[in-house]
Short mmCIF file of C-alpha atoms (C1' of nucleotides) in Angstrom, two decimals:
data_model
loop_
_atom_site.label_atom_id
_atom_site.label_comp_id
_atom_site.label_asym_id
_atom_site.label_seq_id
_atom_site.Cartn_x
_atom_site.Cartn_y
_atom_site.Cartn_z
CA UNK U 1 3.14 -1.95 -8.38
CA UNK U 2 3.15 1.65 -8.95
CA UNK U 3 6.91 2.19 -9.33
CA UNK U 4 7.84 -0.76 -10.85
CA UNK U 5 4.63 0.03 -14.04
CA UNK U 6 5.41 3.69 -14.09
CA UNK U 7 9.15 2.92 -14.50
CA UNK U 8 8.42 0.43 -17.48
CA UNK U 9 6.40 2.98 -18.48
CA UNK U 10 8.89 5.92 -18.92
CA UNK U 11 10.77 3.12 -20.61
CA UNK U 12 8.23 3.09 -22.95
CA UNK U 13 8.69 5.89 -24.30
CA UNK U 14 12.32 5.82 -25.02
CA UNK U 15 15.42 3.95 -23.41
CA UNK U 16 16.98 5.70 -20.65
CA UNK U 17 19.69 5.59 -17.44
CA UNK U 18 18.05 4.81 -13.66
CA UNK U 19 19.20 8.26 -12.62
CA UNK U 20 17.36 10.20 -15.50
CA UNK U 21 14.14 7.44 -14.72
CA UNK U 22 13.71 8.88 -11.20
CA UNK U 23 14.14 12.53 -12.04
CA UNK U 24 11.54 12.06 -14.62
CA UNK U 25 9.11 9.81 -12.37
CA UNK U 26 9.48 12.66 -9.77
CA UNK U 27 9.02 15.72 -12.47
CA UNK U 28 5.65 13.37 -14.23
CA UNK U 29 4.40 13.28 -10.39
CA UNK U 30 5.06 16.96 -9.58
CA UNK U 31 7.52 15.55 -6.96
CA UNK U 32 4.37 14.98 -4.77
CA UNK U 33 6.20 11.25 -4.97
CA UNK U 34 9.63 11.88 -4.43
CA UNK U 35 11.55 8.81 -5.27
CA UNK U 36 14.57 7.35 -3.54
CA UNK U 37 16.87 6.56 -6.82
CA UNK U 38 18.01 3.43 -5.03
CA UNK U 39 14.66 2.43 -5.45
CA UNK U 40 14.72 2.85 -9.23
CA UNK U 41 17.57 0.85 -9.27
CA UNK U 42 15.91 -2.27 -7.29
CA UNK U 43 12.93 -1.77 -9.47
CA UNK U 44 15.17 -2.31 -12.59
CA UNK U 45 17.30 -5.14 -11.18
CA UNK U 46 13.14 -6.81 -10.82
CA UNK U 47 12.04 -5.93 -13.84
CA UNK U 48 15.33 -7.51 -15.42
CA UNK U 49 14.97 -10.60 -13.98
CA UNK U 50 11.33 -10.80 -14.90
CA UNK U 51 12.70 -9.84 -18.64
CA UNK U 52 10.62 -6.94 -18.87
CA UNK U 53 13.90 -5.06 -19.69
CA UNK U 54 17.58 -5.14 -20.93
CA UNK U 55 20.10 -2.52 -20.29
CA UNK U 56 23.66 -3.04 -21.91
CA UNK U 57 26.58 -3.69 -19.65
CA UNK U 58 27.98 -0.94 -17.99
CA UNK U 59 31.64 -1.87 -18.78
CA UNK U 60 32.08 0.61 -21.37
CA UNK U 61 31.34 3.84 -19.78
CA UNK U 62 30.06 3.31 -16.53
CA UNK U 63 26.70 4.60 -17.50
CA UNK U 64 23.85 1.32 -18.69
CA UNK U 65 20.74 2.60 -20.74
CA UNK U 66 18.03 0.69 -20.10
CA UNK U 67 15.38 -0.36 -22.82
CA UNK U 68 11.95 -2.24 -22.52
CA UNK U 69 11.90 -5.42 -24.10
CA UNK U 70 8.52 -7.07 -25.91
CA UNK U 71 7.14 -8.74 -23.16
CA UNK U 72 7.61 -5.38 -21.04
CA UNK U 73 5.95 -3.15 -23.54
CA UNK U 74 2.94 -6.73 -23.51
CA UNK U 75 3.18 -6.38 -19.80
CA UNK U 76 2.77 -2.33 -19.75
CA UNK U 77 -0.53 -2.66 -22.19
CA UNK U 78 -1.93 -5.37 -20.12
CA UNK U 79 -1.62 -2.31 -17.44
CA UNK U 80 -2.73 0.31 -19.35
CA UNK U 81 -5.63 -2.17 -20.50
CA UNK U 82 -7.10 -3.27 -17.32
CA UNK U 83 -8.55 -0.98 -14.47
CA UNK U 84 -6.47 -1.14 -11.37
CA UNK U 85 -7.02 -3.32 -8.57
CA UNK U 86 -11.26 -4.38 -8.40
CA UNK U 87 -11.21 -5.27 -4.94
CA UNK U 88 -10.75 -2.15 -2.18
CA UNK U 89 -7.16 -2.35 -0.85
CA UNK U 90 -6.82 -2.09 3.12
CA UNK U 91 -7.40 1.11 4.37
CA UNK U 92 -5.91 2.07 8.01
CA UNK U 93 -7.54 5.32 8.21
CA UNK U 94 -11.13 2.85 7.99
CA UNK U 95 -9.48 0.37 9.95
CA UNK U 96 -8.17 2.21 12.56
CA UNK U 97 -11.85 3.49 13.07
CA UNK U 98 -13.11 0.26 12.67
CA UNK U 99 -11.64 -1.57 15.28
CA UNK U 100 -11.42 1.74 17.53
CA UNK U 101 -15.64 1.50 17.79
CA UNK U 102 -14.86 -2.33 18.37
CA UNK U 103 -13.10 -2.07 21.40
CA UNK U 104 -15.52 0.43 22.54
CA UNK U 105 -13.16 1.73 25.60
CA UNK U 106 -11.82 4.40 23.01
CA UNK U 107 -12.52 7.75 22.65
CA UNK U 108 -13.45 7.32 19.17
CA UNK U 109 -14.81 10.89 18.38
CA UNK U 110 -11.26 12.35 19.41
CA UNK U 111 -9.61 10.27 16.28
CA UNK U 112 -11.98 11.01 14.17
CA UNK U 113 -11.63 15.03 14.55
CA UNK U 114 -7.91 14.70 14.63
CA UNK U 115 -8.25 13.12 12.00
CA UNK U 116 -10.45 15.70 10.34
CA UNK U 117 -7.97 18.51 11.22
CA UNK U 118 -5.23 17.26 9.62
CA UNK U 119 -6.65 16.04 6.56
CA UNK U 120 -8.34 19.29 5.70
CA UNK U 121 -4.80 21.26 6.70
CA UNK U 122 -3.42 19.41 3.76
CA UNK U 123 -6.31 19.67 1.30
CA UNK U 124 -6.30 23.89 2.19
CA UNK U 125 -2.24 23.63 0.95
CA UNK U 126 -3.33 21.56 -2.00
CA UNK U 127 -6.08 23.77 -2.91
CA UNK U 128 -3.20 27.24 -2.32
CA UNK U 129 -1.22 24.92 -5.00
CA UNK U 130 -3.84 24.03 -7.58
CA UNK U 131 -4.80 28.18 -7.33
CA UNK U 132 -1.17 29.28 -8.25
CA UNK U 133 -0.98 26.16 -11.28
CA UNK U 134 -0.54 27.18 -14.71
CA UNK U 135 -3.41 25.05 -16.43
CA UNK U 136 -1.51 24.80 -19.66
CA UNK U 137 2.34 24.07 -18.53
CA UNK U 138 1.19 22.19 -15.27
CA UNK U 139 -1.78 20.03 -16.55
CA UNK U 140 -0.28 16.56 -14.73
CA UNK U 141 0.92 18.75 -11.38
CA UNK U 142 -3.11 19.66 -11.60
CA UNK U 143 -4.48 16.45 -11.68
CA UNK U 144 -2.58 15.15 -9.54
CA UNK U 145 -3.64 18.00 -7.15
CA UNK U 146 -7.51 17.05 -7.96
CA UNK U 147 -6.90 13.48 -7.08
CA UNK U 148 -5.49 14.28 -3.76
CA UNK U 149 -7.93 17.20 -2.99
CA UNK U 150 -10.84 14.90 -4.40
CA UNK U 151 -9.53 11.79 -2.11
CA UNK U 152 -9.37 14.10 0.90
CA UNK U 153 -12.80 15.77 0.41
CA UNK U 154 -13.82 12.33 0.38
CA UNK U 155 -12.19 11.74 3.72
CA UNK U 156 -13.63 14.20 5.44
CA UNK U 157 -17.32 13.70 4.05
CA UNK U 158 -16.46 10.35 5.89
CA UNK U 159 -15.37 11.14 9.07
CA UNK U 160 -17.90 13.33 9.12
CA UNK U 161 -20.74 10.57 8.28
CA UNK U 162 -18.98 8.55 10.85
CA UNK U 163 -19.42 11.03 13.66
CA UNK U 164 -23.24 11.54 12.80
CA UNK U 165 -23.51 7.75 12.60
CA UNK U 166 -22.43 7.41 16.27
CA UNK U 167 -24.27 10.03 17.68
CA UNK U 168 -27.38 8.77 16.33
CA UNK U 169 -26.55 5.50 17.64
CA UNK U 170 -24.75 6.75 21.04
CA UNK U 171 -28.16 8.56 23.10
CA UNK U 172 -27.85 6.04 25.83
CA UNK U 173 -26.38 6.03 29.35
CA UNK U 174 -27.52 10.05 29.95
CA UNK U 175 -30.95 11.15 30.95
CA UNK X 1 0.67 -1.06 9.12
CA UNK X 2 -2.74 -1.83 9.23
CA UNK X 3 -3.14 -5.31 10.01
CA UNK X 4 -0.28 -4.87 12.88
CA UNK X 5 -2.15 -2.24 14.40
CA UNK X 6 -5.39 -3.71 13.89
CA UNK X 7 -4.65 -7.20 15.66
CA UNK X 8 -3.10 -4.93 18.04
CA UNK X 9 -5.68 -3.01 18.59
CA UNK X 10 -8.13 -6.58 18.98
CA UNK X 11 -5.36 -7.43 21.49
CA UNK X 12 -6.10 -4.46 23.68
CA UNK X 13 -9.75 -5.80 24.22
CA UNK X 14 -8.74 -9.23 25.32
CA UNK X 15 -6.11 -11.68 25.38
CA UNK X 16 -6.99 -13.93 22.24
CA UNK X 17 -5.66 -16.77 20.16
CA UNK X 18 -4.43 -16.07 16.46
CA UNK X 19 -7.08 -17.96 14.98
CA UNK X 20 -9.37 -16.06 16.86
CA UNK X 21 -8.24 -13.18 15.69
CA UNK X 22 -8.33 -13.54 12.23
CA UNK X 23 -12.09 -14.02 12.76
CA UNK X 24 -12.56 -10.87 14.24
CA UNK X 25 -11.15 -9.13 12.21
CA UNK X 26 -12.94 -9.98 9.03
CA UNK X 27 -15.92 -9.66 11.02
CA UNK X 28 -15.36 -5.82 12.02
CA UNK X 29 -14.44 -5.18 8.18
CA UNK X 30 -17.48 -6.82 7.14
CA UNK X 31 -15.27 -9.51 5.55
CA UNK X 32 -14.45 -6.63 2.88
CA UNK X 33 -11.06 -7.17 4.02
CA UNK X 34 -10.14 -11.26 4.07
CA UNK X 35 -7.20 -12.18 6.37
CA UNK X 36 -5.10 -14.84 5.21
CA UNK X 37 -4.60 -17.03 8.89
CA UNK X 38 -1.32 -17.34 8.28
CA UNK X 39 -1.09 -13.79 8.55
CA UNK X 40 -1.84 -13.45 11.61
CA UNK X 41 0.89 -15.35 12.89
CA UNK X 42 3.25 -13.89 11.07
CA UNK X 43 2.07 -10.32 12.05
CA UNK X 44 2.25 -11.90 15.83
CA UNK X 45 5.21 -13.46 15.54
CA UNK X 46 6.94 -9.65 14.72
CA UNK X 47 4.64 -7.67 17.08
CA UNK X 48 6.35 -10.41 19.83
CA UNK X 49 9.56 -9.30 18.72
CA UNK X 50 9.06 -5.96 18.94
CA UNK X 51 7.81 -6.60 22.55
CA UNK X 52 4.30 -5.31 21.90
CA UNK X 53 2.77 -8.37 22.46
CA UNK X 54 3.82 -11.65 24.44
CA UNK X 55 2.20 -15.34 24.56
CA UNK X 56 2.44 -18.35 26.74
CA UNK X 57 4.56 -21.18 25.14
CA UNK X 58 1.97 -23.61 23.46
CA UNK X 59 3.54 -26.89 25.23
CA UNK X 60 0.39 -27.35 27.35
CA UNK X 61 -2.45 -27.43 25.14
CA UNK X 62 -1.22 -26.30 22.47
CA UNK X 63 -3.13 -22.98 21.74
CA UNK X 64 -1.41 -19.88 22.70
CA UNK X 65 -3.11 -16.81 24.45
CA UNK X 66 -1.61 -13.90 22.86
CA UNK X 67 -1.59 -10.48 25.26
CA UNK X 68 -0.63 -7.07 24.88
CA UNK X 69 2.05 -5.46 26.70
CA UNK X 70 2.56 -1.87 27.94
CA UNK X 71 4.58 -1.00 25.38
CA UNK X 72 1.65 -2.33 23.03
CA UNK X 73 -0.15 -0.60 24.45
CA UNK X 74 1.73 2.98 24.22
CA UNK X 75 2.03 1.88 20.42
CA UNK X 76 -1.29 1.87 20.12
CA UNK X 77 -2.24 4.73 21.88
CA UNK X 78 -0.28 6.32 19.55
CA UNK X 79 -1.73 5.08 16.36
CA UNK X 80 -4.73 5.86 17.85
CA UNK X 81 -3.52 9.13 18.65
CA UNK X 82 -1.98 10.27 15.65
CA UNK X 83 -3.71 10.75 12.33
CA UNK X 84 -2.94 8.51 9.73
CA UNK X 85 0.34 9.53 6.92
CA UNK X 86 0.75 13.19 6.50
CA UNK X 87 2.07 12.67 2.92
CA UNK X 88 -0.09 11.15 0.26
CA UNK X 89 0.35 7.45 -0.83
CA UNK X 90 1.12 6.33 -4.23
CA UNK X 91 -1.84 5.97 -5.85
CA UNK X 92 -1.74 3.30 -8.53
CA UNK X 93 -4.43 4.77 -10.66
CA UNK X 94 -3.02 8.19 -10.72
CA UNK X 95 0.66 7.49 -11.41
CA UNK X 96 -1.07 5.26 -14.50
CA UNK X 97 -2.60 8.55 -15.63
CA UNK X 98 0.09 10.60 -15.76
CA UNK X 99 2.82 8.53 -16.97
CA UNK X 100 0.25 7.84 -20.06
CA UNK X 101 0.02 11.37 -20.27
CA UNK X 102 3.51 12.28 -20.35
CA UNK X 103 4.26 9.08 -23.12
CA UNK X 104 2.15 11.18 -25.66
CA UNK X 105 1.27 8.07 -27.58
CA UNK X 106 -0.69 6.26 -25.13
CA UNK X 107 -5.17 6.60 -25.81
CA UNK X 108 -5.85 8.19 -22.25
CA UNK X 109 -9.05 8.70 -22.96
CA UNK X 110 -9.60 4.83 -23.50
CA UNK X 111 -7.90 4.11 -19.82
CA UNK X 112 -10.18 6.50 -18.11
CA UNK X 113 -12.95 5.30 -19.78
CA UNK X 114 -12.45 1.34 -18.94
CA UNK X 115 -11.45 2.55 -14.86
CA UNK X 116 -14.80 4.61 -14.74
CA UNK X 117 -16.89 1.90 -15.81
CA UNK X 118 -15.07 -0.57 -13.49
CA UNK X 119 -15.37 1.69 -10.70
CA UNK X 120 -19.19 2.42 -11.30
CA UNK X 121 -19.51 -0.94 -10.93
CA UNK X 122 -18.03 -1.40 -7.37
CA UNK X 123 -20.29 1.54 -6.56
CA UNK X 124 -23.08 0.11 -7.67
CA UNK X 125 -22.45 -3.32 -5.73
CA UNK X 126 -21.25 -1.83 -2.81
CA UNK X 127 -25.05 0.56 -2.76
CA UNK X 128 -26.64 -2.01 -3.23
CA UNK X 129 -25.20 -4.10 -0.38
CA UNK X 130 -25.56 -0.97 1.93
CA UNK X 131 -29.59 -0.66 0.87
CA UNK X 132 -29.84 -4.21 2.45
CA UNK X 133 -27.63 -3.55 5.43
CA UNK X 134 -29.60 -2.97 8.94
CA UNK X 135 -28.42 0.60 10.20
CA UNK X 136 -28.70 -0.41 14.43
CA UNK X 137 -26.65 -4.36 13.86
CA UNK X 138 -24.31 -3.90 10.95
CA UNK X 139 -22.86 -0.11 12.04
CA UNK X 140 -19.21 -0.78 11.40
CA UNK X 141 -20.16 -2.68 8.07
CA UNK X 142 -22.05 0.15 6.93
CA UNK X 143 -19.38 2.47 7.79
CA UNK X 144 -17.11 0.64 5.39
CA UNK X 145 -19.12 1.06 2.69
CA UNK X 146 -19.80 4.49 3.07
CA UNK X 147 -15.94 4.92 3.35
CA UNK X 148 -15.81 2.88 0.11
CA UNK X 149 -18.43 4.63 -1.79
CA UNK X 150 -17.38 8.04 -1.21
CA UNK X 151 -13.46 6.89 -2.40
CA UNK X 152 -15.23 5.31 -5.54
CA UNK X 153 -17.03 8.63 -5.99
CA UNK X 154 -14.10 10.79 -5.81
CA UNK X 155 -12.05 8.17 -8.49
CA UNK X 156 -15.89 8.94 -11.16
CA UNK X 157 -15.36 12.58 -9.99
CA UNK X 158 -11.36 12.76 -10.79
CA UNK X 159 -11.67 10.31 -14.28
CA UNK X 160 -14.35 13.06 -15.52
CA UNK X 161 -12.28 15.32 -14.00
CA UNK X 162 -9.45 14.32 -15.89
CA UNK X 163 -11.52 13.84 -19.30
CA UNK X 164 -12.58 16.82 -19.08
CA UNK X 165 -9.18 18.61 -19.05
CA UNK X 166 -7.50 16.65 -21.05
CA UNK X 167 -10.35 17.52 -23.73
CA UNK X 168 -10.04 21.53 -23.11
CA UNK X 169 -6.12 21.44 -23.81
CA UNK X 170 -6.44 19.11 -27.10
CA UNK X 171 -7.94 20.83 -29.66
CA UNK X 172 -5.61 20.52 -32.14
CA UNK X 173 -4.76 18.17 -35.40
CA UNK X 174 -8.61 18.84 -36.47
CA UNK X 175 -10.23 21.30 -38.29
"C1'" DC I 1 -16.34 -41.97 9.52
"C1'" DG I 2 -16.00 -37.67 7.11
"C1'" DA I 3 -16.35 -32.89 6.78
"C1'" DC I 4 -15.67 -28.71 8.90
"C1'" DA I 5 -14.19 -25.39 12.13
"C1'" DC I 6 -10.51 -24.62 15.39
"C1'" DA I 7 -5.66 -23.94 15.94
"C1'" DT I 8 -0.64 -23.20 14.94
"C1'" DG I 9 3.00 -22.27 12.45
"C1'" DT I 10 6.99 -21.97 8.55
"C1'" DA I 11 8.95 -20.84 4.08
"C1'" DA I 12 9.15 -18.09 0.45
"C1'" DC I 13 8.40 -14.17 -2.11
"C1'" DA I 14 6.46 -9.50 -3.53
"C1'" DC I 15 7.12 -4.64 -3.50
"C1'" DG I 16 8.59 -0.41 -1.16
"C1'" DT I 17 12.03 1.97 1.18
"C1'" DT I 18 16.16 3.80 3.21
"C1'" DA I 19 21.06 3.99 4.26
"C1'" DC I 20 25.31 3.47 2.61
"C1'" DA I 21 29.46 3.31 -0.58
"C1'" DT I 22 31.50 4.86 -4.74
"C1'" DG I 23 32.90 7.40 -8.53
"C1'" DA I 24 32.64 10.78 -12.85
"C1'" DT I 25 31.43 15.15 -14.51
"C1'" DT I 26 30.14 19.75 -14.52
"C1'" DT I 27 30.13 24.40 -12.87
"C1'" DG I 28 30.74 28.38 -9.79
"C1'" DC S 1 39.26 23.57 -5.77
"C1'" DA S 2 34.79 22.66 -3.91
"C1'" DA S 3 30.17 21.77 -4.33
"C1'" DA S 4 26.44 20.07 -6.88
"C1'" DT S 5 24.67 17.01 -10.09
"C1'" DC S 6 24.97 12.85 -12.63
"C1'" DA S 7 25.39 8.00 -12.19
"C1'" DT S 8 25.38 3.18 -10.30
"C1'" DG S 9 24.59 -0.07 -7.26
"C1'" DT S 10 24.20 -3.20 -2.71
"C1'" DA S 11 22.58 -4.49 1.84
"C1'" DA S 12 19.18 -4.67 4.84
"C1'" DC S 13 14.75 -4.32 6.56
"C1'" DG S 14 9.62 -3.54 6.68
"C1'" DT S 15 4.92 -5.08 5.83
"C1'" DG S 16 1.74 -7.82 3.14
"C1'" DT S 17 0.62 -12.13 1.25
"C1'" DT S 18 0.15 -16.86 -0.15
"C1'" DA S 19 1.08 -21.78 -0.09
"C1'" DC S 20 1.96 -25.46 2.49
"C1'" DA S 21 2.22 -28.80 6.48
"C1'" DT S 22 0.15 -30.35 10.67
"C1'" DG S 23 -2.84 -31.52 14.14
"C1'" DT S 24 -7.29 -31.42 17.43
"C1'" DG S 25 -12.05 -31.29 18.33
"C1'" DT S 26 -16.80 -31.53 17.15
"C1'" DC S 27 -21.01 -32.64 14.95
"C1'" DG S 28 -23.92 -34.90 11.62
#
DNA sequence: CGACACATGTAACACGTTACATGATTTG
DNA sequence: CAAATCATGTAACGTGTTACATGTGTCG
């Protein structure tokens, strides 16, 4: 529900078109989210039907502003109010490990270091971004960048604890 | 795609029914992930379409082996193969962030403050269940919580994180 | 017998996403 | 004038997810 909250809450601060919404969703998220504006679009058409917001009809000039109603800006503090999601969402990347161990006739070692590679290639372009970031103009474009570099650290700590894991567990079937 | 790929991947063991499948599954994810049954046969029913896996018709005892095919197979050597999405995900939590950020009139601090503490609580159940876990049986469980610790780590890290600059760019309206 | 696990499946809906069609306005 | 940007929207599809309906077998 990421699109459909931030939307509502862009709408929050003042009333606006779909095309401006996704320009400024993309410009808040350092276009590290590009977003399709057909999507913003949808997201509105949902949100209207769930009378979260009311845009006036476009019969005059072709162009609808679209405002947040009271039980969107109830609905927006109920998601500003509560944490996201308590229980871990599905993860392939853990998955995909998972059930690759499971099946035990995979090379499971190989995924996990291609795994490795590519997730530190990005964080070393994240971390070239974050060093050329104004800390006073950029300050969202930075924390985004710390939440993806932080996530990906995290990744490869992982991967890394799940090699060691199985190599503590593998020494069987050689001398 | 990650219950596709993971029954998939089950598949590629052994022929199995849907039912059983759904039991396997929550055991390899330590039943951190629960798999709605009807799920599964949904998730069949579309892997059968896309000719990656194929079942006998039920009319003889009504319980349907479900196999992989070659081509399931080549689909999941190639999941396997590939590391998981270049591109970073939405993330809920940071989108929430920023967008309350950019509104200006939204108490950041407060949001950051009521995800850490939710998220230090995870951590703290999810150490505690891997203090009791048995390192040489529950591998693959333990694995998942280390994967889920070190994400709930790097969310404390990135909240402080965040805090923290957000408090070195506001000094201003006070003395 | 009654509860529980085994077993299958459909219908409906959620959000996310892309491709496509269409037109007005601005600017080089 | 041509290209880019502004602007709106629909159609279609993907996965994930839940609720519901249905029946068999087994064990206490």
């Amino acid at each position: 529900m990421s699109v459909r909250h931030g939307l509502l809450a862009l709408l929050a601060g003042e009333p606006a078109h779909g095309y401006g919404l996704k320009s400024d969703f993309e410009r808040i998220t350092g276009s590290a989210w590009p977003l399709n504006v057909g999507q913003v679009y949808t997201t509105l058409a949902r949100l209207e039907r769930d009378g979260l917001v009311t845009a006036g009809d476009a019969a005059d000039d072709s162009s609808r502003t679209w405002r947040i109603t009271r039980d969107g800006r109830a609905e927006l503090a109920a998601w500003y109010g509560s944490p996201v999601d308590d229980r871990p969402a599905r993860d392939e990347l853990a998955i995909k490990v998972l059930v690759a161990i499971a099946a035990g006739s995979v090379d499971v070692t190989r995924i996990l270091q291609a795994q490795r590679k590519a997730t530190v290639e990005r964080l070393q372009e994240w971390t070239r971004s974050k060093r050329q970031a104004d800390p006073e103009h950029d300050l969202a474009f930075l924390l985004l960048l710390d939440a993806l570099i932080l996530k990906a650290e995290a990744e490869v700590k992982w991967l890394d604890l799940c090699e060691e894991r199985l190599r503590r567990r593998k020494p069987r079937g050689r001398a």
